[in-house]
Amino acid sequence: MGKITSLILGVVTSIGGFVEAGSISTSAQAGAEFGFSLLWAIALAALIVAMLSEMTGRVACVSRRSMAAAVRERFGVPFQLVPLAGELSIDAVLLTAELGGAAIALKMLTGIAFPWWVVPVGAAAWLVLWLGGFGVIEDGIGLLGLVTLSFVVAAYWLHPSATEVVRGFLPQLPADNRVRYAFLAVGIVGATVSPYLLNFYSSGIIEEKLGEPELWINRTTAYGGMGLGSVVSMGVLITAAVVLKPAGVQVDSYESAAVMFEPVFGAWGTALFAASLGVGCFGAAVEIALNAAYAVAQSLGWSWGADKPRRQAARFTAVFSLMLLLAVIVGVLGFDPLQLTQIALALTVVLMPAVVLPFLVLVNNPAFVRRHTSGPIGNVALAALTIAGALMAIVVIPLELMGG
Amino acid sequence: MLKVVGDVLDKPVFDRSGRPIGRADGITMSIVDGQPPRLESVVLGPAALAERVSRRLGSWVATWERRLGFAGADPVALPFTRIEVKPLHLEADVAAADTGLVALEQKIQRWLARIPGSR
């Protein structure tokens, strides 16, 4: 495949793979409760995830090491244990939430209760991983995910006030419900800057055999893909702000969020929302299960790779199979996927410094990136944002749980 | 000069056919009075890895490995004379199957072979 084709496909699939349970639910809740005023949080989260993706990709291109492998080699096992255990815990909760989200999408289409769909969805995810190579998993699911652009179409057709939309990009504290507002801002960042996304991205760079001469592809994919992908999340927020907020609809379930498509797509609204939710969550579930296998196998030095025959990478295969099995068992018990998503997002932001800060060290170490070290502005900004986000999460999450 | 931490410890280890067999989970060194420390072996295996976190965890993992019946349960020490240090990995002049380090991998391979579509 030509480099330009690879680049275009990378950007397009990043857009298609951007939204999933976390981003749909937090953006919908933010729009329904606070109108456009949390658009800045999506833009900020997209900037952070683009910067981090570019960094993980740069390390992978230059050193041929994924994020998990590089952290182990630079910091050793006792240190790596914290981010790895944190990442796997978040992966487990988020994977259950994504399977649940896809199952709820099928419930919307069929009327059959969602726990019944968890096993078929989990089995389908496992089949994709069992039979598909990296191209099928990454590009196939990313292209299917373009159905989520329906959120952008809906936002456009609803003709929101341009002035109010622009004002939403300026951080502002609301007159009341400030804790809830801060909680949703933290949730939006947590939904976007998932550790799984970063290690998956760096593993993808190695799977696709990108090297130092392809750093420009990495940069364009990271900033272009994540930037354009965030437009889909903004589409969810704007649609919810225009449709759900005036109607006083609170997004306490995915079904209540589905109403947002009705003014634009009419009778097809629920089906289109279900398709967007289902494809987004299913794609994320496949990527999360695969990422757990990447992280464990790379940390322990096992054979790994989505393009390898599964028996040749047997332990890698066993990890994604066990992760899916665990998530299916928890999912069948009927835990609310929306609540699981919020737990995963809170955990993500609290643990983010443990994931991000070591990486800032790596990306400034010539042993890993040669002359491609980061500039001081990016380093300081990213470190400050990460620590500020975690501190905010530590303050806001207990307050929110105690009822504001 | 070789840097043990950085050039050896935690590096991925491949056998002589290029098959990944793990990472350098630990090392053993000999110290003789009046001489510089000498790197004796590179140690691989879950128990060696766990011991890096805590000695008690290491012995707990080793006990469970023996109970579960995995061959090569104890950490495998590869003499450093049979290790070549490459820029990105270590190359061991051994066959993976002879070390016991891939016993679990082989067991899972047999299970996977029974699943339709196995490749």
XYZ file of C-alpha atoms in Angstrom:
523
model
C 0.000 0.000 0.000
C 1.322 3.457 -0.897
C 2.283 5.831 1.881
C -0.379 8.381 0.887
C -3.085 5.690 0.839
C -1.843 4.443 4.190
C -1.979 7.995 5.559
C -5.511 8.659 4.284
C -6.714 5.314 5.612
C -5.059 6.027 8.961
C -6.785 9.384 9.317
C -10.166 8.112 8.109
C -10.120 5.070 10.412
C -9.067 7.289 13.332
C -12.236 9.328 12.733
C -14.332 6.158 12.512
C -12.736 4.692 15.624
C -12.836 7.836 17.774
C -16.190 7.584 19.473
C -17.300 4.752 21.711
C -19.311 4.260 24.896
C -17.357 6.799 26.937
C -17.275 9.642 24.451
C -20.902 9.207 23.361
C -22.225 9.104 26.928
C -20.136 11.968 28.342
C -20.697 14.230 25.321
C -24.439 13.516 25.325
C -24.693 14.194 29.066
C -22.629 17.369 28.714
C -24.821 18.698 25.876
C -28.095 17.756 27.577
C -27.130 19.364 30.896
C -24.874 22.286 29.983
C -25.583 23.089 26.330
C -22.495 23.976 24.324
C -20.435 25.084 27.322
C -18.278 21.942 27.539
C -17.118 21.974 23.909
C -13.762 23.285 25.172
C -13.271 20.057 27.157
C -13.586 17.965 23.975
C -11.140 20.237 22.147
C -8.670 20.087 25.036
C -8.987 16.297 25.365
C -8.463 15.913 21.604
C -5.317 18.042 21.787
C -3.952 15.969 24.698
C -4.697 12.642 23.013
C -3.230 13.841 19.706
C -0.022 14.986 21.437
C 0.270 11.716 23.347
C -0.504 9.587 20.295
C 2.111 11.427 18.274
C 4.647 10.843 21.056
C 3.894 7.125 21.434
C 4.001 6.814 17.646
C 7.324 8.674 17.499
C 8.897 6.325 20.063
C 7.536 3.327 18.138
C 8.737 4.633 14.750
C 12.257 5.406 15.969
C 12.933 2.717 18.603
C 10.665 -0.079 17.298
C 9.257 -0.355 20.816
C 5.622 -0.046 21.794
C 4.648 2.054 24.791
C 4.458 -0.957 27.161
C 7.806 -2.354 26.007
C 9.547 1.015 26.216
C 8.262 1.684 29.748
C 9.473 -1.720 30.946
C 12.910 -1.292 29.364
C 13.434 2.210 30.697
C 11.903 1.935 34.164
C 11.989 -1.797 34.998
C 9.287 -4.097 36.306
C 8.603 -2.732 39.808
C 7.808 0.678 38.339
C 5.904 -0.650 35.348
C 3.591 -2.653 37.554
C 1.509 0.416 38.489
C 0.685 1.730 34.984
C 0.313 -1.806 33.596
C -2.032 -2.987 36.355
C -3.930 0.295 36.039
C -4.220 -0.042 32.285
C -5.418 -3.652 32.482
C -7.989 -2.778 35.173
C -9.337 0.084 33.077
C -9.321 -2.159 29.998
C -11.355 -4.803 31.839
C -14.018 -2.347 33.057
C -14.146 -0.457 29.770
C -14.320 -3.666 27.726
C -17.368 -4.778 29.730
C -18.906 -1.332 29.205
C -18.258 -1.431 25.438
C -19.754 -4.917 25.078
C -22.719 -3.649 27.080
C -23.002 -0.575 24.848
C -23.059 -2.725 21.706
C -25.590 -5.046 23.385
C -27.832 -2.060 24.246
C -27.628 -0.938 20.616
C -28.938 -4.379 19.604
C -31.642 -4.099 22.265
C -32.780 -0.807 20.684
C -33.050 -2.541 17.323
C -34.692 -5.779 18.489
C -36.372 -5.092 21.835
C -34.593 -8.113 23.380
C -33.030 -7.301 26.786
C -29.365 -6.336 26.565
C -27.817 -9.079 28.772
C -28.983 -11.595 26.143
C -26.856 -9.822 23.556
C -23.648 -9.717 25.589
C -22.599 -13.282 24.725
C -23.197 -12.953 20.944
C -21.418 -9.568 20.887
C -18.465 -10.991 22.858
C -18.342 -14.026 20.556
C -18.403 -11.785 17.478
C -15.556 -9.661 18.887
C -13.538 -12.811 19.582
C -14.204 -14.113 16.037
C -12.942 -10.856 14.532
C -9.760 -11.185 16.609
C -9.419 -14.917 15.942
C -9.831 -14.671 12.175
C -8.773 -11.131 11.246
C -5.356 -9.623 10.682
C -4.404 -6.110 11.814
C -5.692 -4.536 8.593
C -9.152 -6.068 9.005
C -9.302 -5.139 12.674
C -8.027 -1.577 12.346
C -9.201 -0.488 8.921
C -12.377 -2.597 8.639
C -13.746 -1.494 11.987
C -12.570 2.097 11.471
C -14.352 2.316 8.121
C -17.564 0.835 9.570
C -17.233 3.411 12.340
C -17.778 6.175 9.805
C -21.480 5.634 10.521
C -20.797 7.723 13.637
C -20.438 10.725 11.315
C -24.237 10.759 11.537
C -23.709 12.785 14.750
C -21.919 15.452 12.721
C -24.651 15.394 10.054
C -27.301 15.768 12.771
C -25.467 18.672 14.398
C -25.152 20.421 11.013
C -28.803 19.938 10.072
C -29.984 21.273 13.414
C -28.425 24.695 12.597
C -27.068 25.533 16.068
C -26.236 29.168 16.808
C -22.679 29.718 15.540
C -22.036 32.344 18.244
C -23.057 29.974 21.043
C -21.011 27.135 19.561
C -17.907 29.340 19.392
C -18.543 30.539 22.965
C -18.566 26.865 24.047
C -14.869 26.652 23.243
C -14.070 29.154 26.005
C -13.933 27.531 29.462
C -16.572 29.047 31.737
C -18.011 28.057 35.092
C -21.805 27.776 35.173
C -23.819 29.607 37.829
C -24.919 26.343 39.460
C -24.144 22.591 39.281
C -20.435 23.382 39.211
C -19.379 19.996 40.591
C -21.389 18.197 37.940
C -19.897 20.472 35.275
C -16.345 19.718 36.464
C -17.175 16.001 36.730
C -18.338 15.935 33.107
C -15.232 17.859 31.993
C -13.072 15.242 33.737
C -15.196 12.478 32.194
C -14.749 13.889 28.683
C -10.971 13.930 29.130
C -11.037 10.386 30.566
C -13.175 9.136 27.690
C -10.794 10.565 25.122
C -7.365 9.962 26.629
C -7.704 6.233 27.274
C -4.459 4.366 28.016
C -5.657 1.589 25.704
C -5.807 4.019 22.814
C -2.184 5.064 23.318
C -0.661 1.585 23.553
C -2.915 0.374 20.729
C -1.715 3.264 18.585
C 1.968 2.581 19.232
C 1.495 -1.166 18.640
C -0.245 -0.308 15.361
C 2.791 1.695 14.257
C 4.930 -1.425 14.753
C 2.342 -3.726 13.143
C 2.323 -1.447 10.090
C 6.141 -1.345 10.094
C 6.397 2.446 10.104
C 9.925 3.664 10.775
C 11.830 6.906 11.227
C 11.275 8.041 7.593
C 7.517 7.755 8.198
C 7.415 10.079 11.211
C 5.408 12.554 9.137
C 2.718 9.889 8.603
C 2.591 9.349 12.358
C 2.311 13.096 13.009
C -0.412 13.621 10.412
C -2.405 10.563 11.534
C -2.185 11.542 15.206
C -3.177 15.200 14.807
C -5.413 14.787 11.726
C -7.183 11.625 12.867
C -7.689 12.623 16.494
C -8.562 16.204 15.554
C -11.177 15.188 13.003
C -12.358 12.349 15.273
C -13.085 14.864 18.015
C -15.478 16.586 15.596
C -17.708 13.507 15.956
C -17.720 13.892 19.757
C -18.533 17.579 19.273
C -21.376 16.486 16.966
C -22.790 14.358 19.810
C -22.562 17.274 22.261
C -24.082 19.835 19.872
C -26.938 17.514 18.867
C -27.686 16.781 22.529
C -27.495 20.497 23.378
C -29.964 21.464 20.632
C -32.416 18.575 21.071
C -32.171 17.210 24.608
C -31.435 20.316 26.717
C -34.532 22.353 25.707
C -36.678 19.234 26.237
C -35.161 18.730 29.716
C -34.035 15.175 28.864
C -31.378 13.799 31.236
C -29.089 11.174 29.680
C -29.287 8.465 32.312
C -29.302 5.658 29.749
C -28.302 5.192 26.120
C -31.984 4.852 25.213
C -32.700 8.355 26.510
C -29.810 9.711 24.410
C -31.229 8.098 21.251
C -34.038 10.664 21.219
C -31.526 13.248 19.959
C -31.660 11.827 16.402
C -35.445 11.988 16.009
C -35.783 15.638 14.865
C -33.212 15.064 12.131
C -33.648 11.481 10.998
C -37.303 10.919 11.993
C -38.353 7.282 12.124
C -34.810 6.179 11.296
C -33.382 8.111 14.223
C -33.303 5.319 16.798
C -31.933 2.804 14.283
C -29.183 5.193 13.189
C -28.296 6.045 16.792
C -28.196 2.328 17.608
C -25.961 1.659 14.587
C -23.563 4.456 15.613
C -23.489 3.328 19.229
C -23.222 -0.365 18.310
C -20.428 0.002 15.765
C -18.512 2.481 17.940
C -18.717 0.239 21.025
C -18.030 -2.988 19.121
C -14.934 -1.516 17.467
C -13.668 -0.222 20.804
C -14.288 -3.636 22.428
C -12.161 -5.361 19.782
C -9.385 -2.779 20.168
C -9.430 -2.912 23.986
C -9.218 -6.725 24.091
C -6.408 -6.624 21.543
C -4.627 -3.886 23.479
C -4.708 -5.894 26.713
C -2.971 -8.712 24.830
C -0.459 -6.255 23.342
C 0.340 -4.748 26.749
C 0.829 -8.083 28.532
C 2.755 -9.801 25.720
C 5.016 -6.797 25.070
C 5.725 -6.354 28.777
C 6.651 -10.003 29.244
C 8.509 -10.509 25.970
C 6.060 -12.978 24.449
C 5.417 -13.422 20.749
C 2.705 -10.917 19.734
C 1.032 -9.428 16.681
C -2.431 -9.383 15.125
C -0.923 -10.469 11.818
C 0.813 -13.509 13.330
C -0.849 -16.920 13.074
C -2.726 -17.234 16.349
C -0.922 -20.428 17.412
C 2.447 -18.766 16.859
C 1.428 -16.129 19.380
C -0.525 -18.484 21.640
C -0.191 -16.592 24.931
C -1.093 -13.331 23.189
C -4.208 -15.068 21.820
C -4.989 -16.447 25.284
C -4.887 -12.968 26.852
C -7.409 -11.367 24.471
C -9.623 -14.455 24.745
C -9.555 -14.362 28.563
C -10.198 -10.621 28.651
C -13.262 -11.069 26.461
C -14.449 -14.027 28.538
C -14.123 -12.034 31.761
C -15.960 -9.057 30.256
C -18.756 -11.292 28.929
C -19.223 -12.940 32.356
C -19.483 -9.548 34.091
C -21.675 -8.187 31.272
C -24.128 -11.074 31.497
C -24.661 -10.271 35.173
C -26.407 -7.129 33.914
C -24.209 -4.298 35.246
C -25.321 -0.971 33.823
C -22.861 -0.211 30.967
C -23.270 3.535 31.476
C -22.203 3.278 35.133
C -19.301 0.988 34.219
C -18.214 3.546 31.630
C -18.197 6.293 34.247
C -16.139 4.146 36.650
C -13.607 3.478 33.870
C -13.402 7.164 32.944
C -12.836 8.243 36.544
C -10.117 5.586 36.949
C -8.515 6.737 33.710
C -8.103 10.341 34.783
C -6.851 9.422 38.273
C -4.282 7.015 36.810
C -3.307 9.255 33.906
C -0.162 10.695 35.535
C 1.172 7.160 36.105
C 0.716 6.475 32.390
C 1.670 9.817 30.882
C 4.554 11.078 33.030
C 6.891 8.091 32.398
C 6.195 8.551 28.747
C 7.281 12.175 28.879
C 10.643 10.907 30.148
C 10.906 8.372 27.319
C 10.047 10.823 24.601
C 12.892 13.069 25.739
C 15.450 10.253 25.918
C 17.691 10.080 22.808
C 18.112 6.330 23.413
C 14.471 5.964 22.384
C 13.848 8.831 19.963
C 17.384 9.821 18.869
C 17.252 13.502 17.797
C 13.425 13.604 17.768
C 13.010 14.698 21.385
C 10.043 16.868 22.402
C 10.174 20.621 22.894
C 9.932 22.175 26.373
C 6.532 23.807 25.748
C 4.858 20.517 24.835
C 6.499 18.711 27.756
C 5.472 21.260 30.375
C 1.956 21.727 28.959
C 1.286 17.985 28.853
C 2.690 17.338 32.328
C 0.714 20.251 33.796
C -2.547 19.232 32.082
C -2.153 15.616 33.199
C -1.478 16.485 36.827
C -4.200 19.149 36.876
C -6.694 16.668 35.384
C -5.839 14.008 37.964
C -6.061 16.474 40.883
C -9.395 17.746 39.572
C -10.638 14.146 39.276
C -9.559 13.337 42.831
C -11.550 16.341 44.125
C -14.564 16.151 41.838
C -15.314 12.411 41.716
C -16.012 11.960 45.469
C -18.071 15.171 45.473
C -20.135 13.923 42.536
C -20.621 10.523 44.161
C -21.805 12.255 47.331
C -24.400 14.081 45.275
C -22.542 17.315 44.518
C 31.336 -0.811 28.278
C 28.178 -2.848 28.836
C 25.494 -1.272 31.040
C 23.615 -4.012 32.873
C 20.598 -1.784 33.427
C 19.825 -0.430 29.974
C 21.677 -2.933 27.790
C 20.677 -6.233 29.428
C 18.018 -6.095 32.139
C 14.423 -6.092 30.823
C 15.530 -6.491 27.195
C 13.563 -9.016 25.092
C 15.362 -12.339 24.628
C 15.196 -14.425 21.449
C 16.441 -17.992 20.978
C 18.818 -18.970 18.206
C 15.967 -19.345 15.699
C 14.638 -15.850 16.467
C 11.745 -17.044 18.614
C 10.854 -14.735 21.543
C 11.396 -16.519 24.874
C 10.767 -13.672 27.293
C 12.621 -10.736 28.748
C 15.716 -10.563 30.897
C 13.763 -10.667 34.146
C 16.877 -10.826 36.309
C 20.617 -11.332 36.300
C 23.153 -13.156 38.460
C 26.584 -11.720 39.126
C 29.700 -13.039 40.805
C 31.773 -10.759 42.969
C 35.357 -11.706 43.757
C 37.536 -9.530 45.967
C 39.806 -7.281 43.969
C 38.029 -7.953 40.674
C 35.201 -6.114 38.931
C 31.751 -7.758 39.275
C 31.146 -10.371 36.604
C 27.808 -10.976 34.881
C 27.169 -14.724 35.161
C 23.722 -15.287 33.726
C 20.497 -13.776 32.505
C 17.478 -15.123 34.363
C 14.027 -15.514 32.784
C 10.656 -16.673 34.038
C 7.652 -15.489 36.050
C 9.244 -16.278 39.422
C 12.342 -14.218 38.594
C 10.104 -11.400 37.413
C 7.976 -11.513 40.563
C 11.106 -11.560 42.729
C 12.038 -8.165 41.286
C 8.865 -6.817 42.887
C 9.277 -8.682 46.180
C 11.123 -11.798 47.327
C 7.955 -13.198 48.915
C 5.970 -12.710 45.689
C 8.752 -14.517 43.799
C 8.593 -17.610 45.998
C 4.768 -17.523 45.913
C 4.787 -17.492 42.071
C 7.380 -20.299 41.970
C 5.236 -22.422 44.305
C 2.147 -21.935 42.162
C 4.068 -22.702 38.966
C 5.164 -26.028 40.464
C 1.614 -26.806 41.651
C 0.219 -26.072 38.186
C 2.829 -28.403 36.732
C 4.581 -26.138 34.247
C 7.906 -27.523 33.132
C 10.794 -25.205 33.888
C 8.921 -23.812 36.853
C 12.016 -22.423 38.485
C 13.589 -19.377 36.851
C 15.762 -20.320 33.884
C 19.318 -18.996 34.047
C 21.030 -18.645 30.678
C 24.830 -18.369 30.986
C 25.965 -14.961 29.806
C 28.601 -16.634 27.641
C 25.712 -17.838 25.449
C 24.110 -14.409 25.166
C 24.828 -11.878 22.458
C 23.766 -8.324 23.256
C 22.114 -6.672 20.241
C 20.922 -3.042 20.110
C 17.251 -3.890 20.647
C 17.331 -7.387 22.150
C 19.413 -10.244 23.496
C 20.095 -13.314 21.391
C 20.544 -16.552 23.344
C 22.360 -19.503 21.812
C 19.690 -21.953 23.006
C 16.561 -23.589 21.569
C 13.390 -22.235 23.207
C 11.855 -25.700 23.563
C 14.855 -26.945 25.575
C 14.565 -24.228 28.198
C 11.051 -24.866 29.512
C 10.276 -21.177 29.016
C 7.719 -21.888 26.331
C 5.958 -24.776 28.118
C 2.816 -22.701 28.711
C 2.926 -21.414 25.126
C 3.111 -25.007 23.826
C 0.225 -26.098 26.061
C -1.958 -23.250 24.778
C -0.910 -24.022 21.191
C -2.298 -27.543 21.607
C -5.600 -26.127 22.902
C -5.803 -23.583 20.086
C -5.170 -26.277 17.469
C -8.535 -27.820 18.385
C -10.481 -24.628 17.607
C -11.928 -24.352 14.072
C -10.137 -21.787 11.929
C -6.913 -22.257 13.892
C -3.862 -20.992 12.071
